[in-house]
PDB file of C-alpha atoms in Angstrom:
ATOM      1  CA  MET A 203       6.128  17.060 -14.468  1.00 87.00           C
ATOM      2  CA  THR A 204       4.704  20.445 -15.298  1.00 93.00           C
ATOM      3  CA  PRO A 205       3.807  22.874 -12.519  1.00 92.00           C
ATOM      4  CA  GLU A 206       0.173  22.719 -13.632  1.00 93.00           C
ATOM      5  CA  ARG A 207       0.086  18.922 -13.347  1.00 89.00           C
ATOM      6  CA  TYR A 208       1.744  19.088  -9.932  1.00 90.00           C
ATOM      7  CA  GLU A 209      -0.837  21.624  -8.701  1.00 91.00           C
ATOM      8  CA  LYS A 210      -3.678  19.421  -9.959  1.00 85.00           C
ATOM      9  CA  LEU A 211      -2.282  16.395  -8.094  1.00 81.00           C
ATOM     10  CA  ILE A 212      -1.935  18.397  -4.877  1.00 87.00           C
ATOM     11  CA  LYS A 213      -5.490  19.690  -5.224  1.00 84.00           C
ATOM     12  CA  VAL A 214      -6.858  16.159  -5.684  1.00 78.00           C
ATOM     13  CA  LEU A 215      -4.903  14.869  -2.679  1.00 80.00           C
ATOM     14  CA  HIS A 216      -6.284  17.635  -0.459  1.00 82.00           C
ATOM     15  CA  HIS A 217      -9.815  16.492  -1.292  1.00 83.00           C
ATOM     16  CA  ARG A 218      -9.257  12.921  -0.072  1.00 85.00           C
ATOM     17  CA  GLN A 219     -11.555  11.719   2.722  1.00 88.00           C
ATOM     18  CA  PRO A 220      -9.297   9.966   5.250  1.00 88.00           C
ATOM     19  CA  ASN A 221     -12.147   9.422   7.723  1.00 90.00           C
ATOM     20  CA  LEU A 222     -14.300   7.467   5.260  1.00 92.00           C
ATOM     21  CA  THR A 223     -13.735   3.974   3.895  1.00 95.00           C
ATOM     22  CA  VAL A 224     -15.576   1.103   2.268  1.00 95.00           C
ATOM     23  CA  VAL A 225     -15.487  -2.547   3.313  1.00 96.00           C
ATOM     24  CA  MET A 226     -16.633  -5.184   0.835  1.00 95.00           C
ATOM     25  CA  GLU A 227     -17.339  -8.651   2.169  1.00 94.00           C
ATOM     26  CA  ASN A 228     -17.362 -11.747  -0.033  1.00 94.00           C
ATOM     27  CA  VAL A 229     -18.219 -10.027  -3.298  1.00 93.00           C
ATOM     28  CA  LEU A 230     -18.316 -12.875  -5.799  1.00 91.00           C
ATOM     29  CA  ASP A 231     -17.427 -11.018  -8.988  1.00 88.00           C
ATOM     30  CA  PRO A 232     -14.020  -9.281  -8.938  1.00 86.00           C
ATOM     31  CA  HIS A 233     -15.299  -6.873 -11.595  1.00 87.00           C
ATOM     32  CA  ASN A 234     -17.834  -5.595  -9.049  1.00 89.00           C
ATOM     33  CA  VAL A 235     -14.984  -4.993  -6.602  1.00 90.00           C
ATOM     34  CA  SER A 236     -13.173  -3.052  -9.301  1.00 89.00           C
ATOM     35  CA  ALA A 237     -16.228  -0.940 -10.035  1.00 90.00           C
ATOM     36  CA  VAL A 238     -16.474  -0.016  -6.341  1.00 92.00           C
ATOM     37  CA  LEU A 239     -12.758   0.840  -6.317  1.00 92.00           C
ATOM     38  CA  ARG A 240     -13.325   3.175  -9.238  1.00 91.00           C
ATOM     39  CA  THR A 241     -16.195   4.889  -7.420  1.00 92.00           C
ATOM     40  CA  CYS A 242     -14.137   5.189  -4.221  1.00 93.00           C
ATOM     41  CA  GLU A 243     -11.306   6.798  -6.136  1.00 90.00           C
ATOM     42  CA  ALA A 244     -13.736   9.219  -7.767  1.00 88.00           C
ATOM     43  CA  VAL A 245     -15.127  10.448  -4.426  1.00 89.00           C
ATOM     44  CA  GLY A 246     -11.777  10.616  -2.648  1.00 91.00           C
ATOM     45  CA  ILE A 247     -11.789   7.467  -0.535  1.00 93.00           C
ATOM     46  CA  GLN A 248      -8.190   6.353  -0.106  1.00 93.00           C
ATOM     47  CA  ASP A 249      -8.436   3.061   1.798  1.00 94.00           C
ATOM     48  CA  VAL A 250     -10.719   0.207   0.776  1.00 95.00           C
ATOM     49  CA  TYR A 251     -11.017  -3.073   2.671  1.00 96.00           C
ATOM     50  CA  VAL A 252     -11.789  -6.321   0.835  1.00 95.00           C
ATOM     51  CA  LEU A 253     -12.772  -9.312   2.961  1.00 95.00           C
ATOM     52  CA  THR A 254     -12.873 -12.786   1.416  1.00 94.00           C
ATOM     53  CA  SER A 255     -13.785 -15.049   4.330  1.00 90.00           C
ATOM     54  CA  ARG A 256     -16.172 -17.366   2.466  1.00 88.00           C
ATOM     55  CA  ILE A 257     -14.789 -17.241  -1.040  1.00 87.00           C
ATOM     56  CA  PRO A 258     -11.279 -17.706  -2.426  1.00 83.00           C
ATOM     57  CA  LYS A 259      -9.005 -14.654  -2.435  1.00 82.00           C
ATOM     58  CA  TYR A 260      -9.096 -12.806  -5.725  1.00 77.00           C
ATOM     59  CA  GLU A 261      -6.115 -13.404  -7.985  1.00 76.00           C
ATOM     60  CA  ARG A 262      -6.721  -9.922  -9.349  1.00 70.00           C
ATOM     61  CA  PHE A 263      -9.543  -7.479  -9.687  1.00 67.00           C
ATOM     62  CA  GLY A 264     -11.160  -6.746 -13.046  1.00 57.00           C
ATOM     63  CA  PRO A 265      -8.575  -4.586 -14.817  1.00 58.00           C
ATOM     64  CA  ARG A 266     -11.080  -3.163 -17.304  1.00 60.00           C
ATOM     65  CA  SER A 267     -13.659  -2.163 -14.730  1.00 53.00           C
ATOM     66  CA  SER A 268     -11.178  -0.596 -12.299  1.00 56.00           C
ATOM     67  CA  SER A 269      -9.528   1.472 -15.002  1.00 60.00           C
ATOM     68  CA  SER A 270      -6.619   3.199 -13.249  1.00 71.00           C
ATOM     69  CA  ALA A 271      -8.225   3.339  -9.790  1.00 74.00           C
ATOM     70  CA  MET A 272      -5.859   0.643  -8.510  1.00 74.00           C
ATOM     71  CA  LYS A 273      -2.995   3.126  -8.843  1.00 77.00           C
ATOM     72  CA  TRP A 274      -4.675   5.643  -6.551  1.00 83.00           C
ATOM     73  CA  VAL A 275      -6.602   3.590  -3.977  1.00 89.00           C
ATOM     74  CA  THR A 276      -5.010   1.508  -1.221  1.00 92.00           C
ATOM     75  CA  VAL A 277      -6.639  -1.925  -1.011  1.00 92.00           C
ATOM     76  CA  HIS A 278      -6.381  -3.868   2.247  1.00 95.00           C
ATOM     77  CA  GLU A 279      -7.216  -7.541   1.764  1.00 94.00           C
ATOM     78  CA  TYR A 280      -8.350  -9.865   4.571  1.00 96.00           C
ATOM     79  CA  ASN A 281      -9.587 -13.431   4.822  1.00 94.00           C
ATOM     80  CA  ASP A 282     -10.522 -13.177   8.517  1.00 94.00           C
ATOM     81  CA  ILE A 283     -13.330 -10.909   9.698  1.00 94.00           C
ATOM     82  CA  GLU A 284     -11.969 -10.494  13.234  1.00 96.00           C
ATOM     83  CA  THR A 285      -8.618  -9.204  11.986  1.00 97.00           C
ATOM     84  CA  CYS A 286     -10.330  -6.882   9.535  1.00 97.00           C
ATOM     85  CA  VAL A 287     -12.626  -5.392  12.203  1.00 96.00           C
ATOM     86  CA  THR A 288      -9.729  -5.040  14.663  1.00 97.00           C
ATOM     87  CA  ASP A 289      -7.751  -3.063  12.099  1.00 97.00           C
ATOM     88  CA  LEU A 290     -10.781  -0.932  11.213  1.00 97.00           C
ATOM     89  CA  ARG A 291     -11.408  -0.076  14.882  1.00 96.00           C
ATOM     90  CA  LYS A 292      -7.816   1.149  15.216  1.00 96.00           C
ATOM     91  CA  LYS A 293      -8.344   3.685  12.436  1.00 95.00           C
ATOM     92  CA  TYR A 294     -12.042   4.630  12.459  1.00 94.00           C
ATOM     93  CA  LYS A 295     -14.155   5.946  15.315  1.00 91.00           C
ATOM     94  CA  THR A 296     -17.500   4.819  13.886  1.00 91.00           C
ATOM     95  CA  ILE A 297     -18.286   1.738  11.824  1.00 91.00           C
ATOM     96  CA  LEU A 298     -21.599   1.571   9.982  1.00 88.00           C
ATOM     97  CA  THR A 299     -22.880  -1.539   8.260  1.00 88.00           C
ATOM     98  CA  THR A 300     -25.655  -2.306   5.846  1.00 87.00           C
ATOM     99  CA  HIS A 301     -28.572  -4.395   6.958  1.00 82.00           C
ATOM    100  CA  LEU A 302     -31.803  -4.959   5.078  1.00 85.00           C
ATOM    101  CA  SER A 303     -34.621  -4.993   7.600  1.00 91.00           C
ATOM    102  CA  THR A 304     -37.761  -3.078   8.481  1.00 91.00           C
ATOM    103  CA  ASP A 305     -36.001  -1.194  11.301  1.00 90.00           C
ATOM    104  CA  ALA A 306     -32.904  -0.247   9.292  1.00 90.00           C
ATOM    105  CA  ILE A 307     -31.990   3.450   9.046  1.00 89.00           C
ATOM    106  CA  SER A 308     -31.829   4.904   5.574  1.00 87.00           C
ATOM    107  CA  LEU A 309     -28.434   5.980   4.306  1.00 84.00           C
ATOM    108  CA  TYR A 310     -29.977   9.365   3.509  1.00 89.00           C
ATOM    109  CA  ASP A 311     -30.944   9.882   7.155  1.00 90.00           C
ATOM    110  CA  ILE A 312     -27.347   9.636   8.407  1.00 85.00           C
ATOM    111  CA  ASP A 313     -25.399  12.844   9.024  1.00 81.00           C
ATOM    112  CA  PHE A 314     -21.913  11.975   7.821  1.00 72.00           C
TER     113      PHE A 314
END
């Protein structure tokens, strides 16, 4: 590995966001999961949680849509919501969820 390549890898690793994650619950199309993994990798999210409590566990995610993100993102797979939330609470201080309603707070109004 060249010194330049090594420096680039170190720079990318220092821009990871260890206090931010994404949880996907029962996403039907594995290609959609892969697309989210690619986005997470692009913005520096290291850990992604995939919950399949109402659908069968994915045999694999869409290899074309994830590109090489699977090499750089750690995917935690769960089939039980309680176990997933318990593990999330051990690692993250705040957990935010999406909810479509008239009293929901906009994502753009949250100070991350």
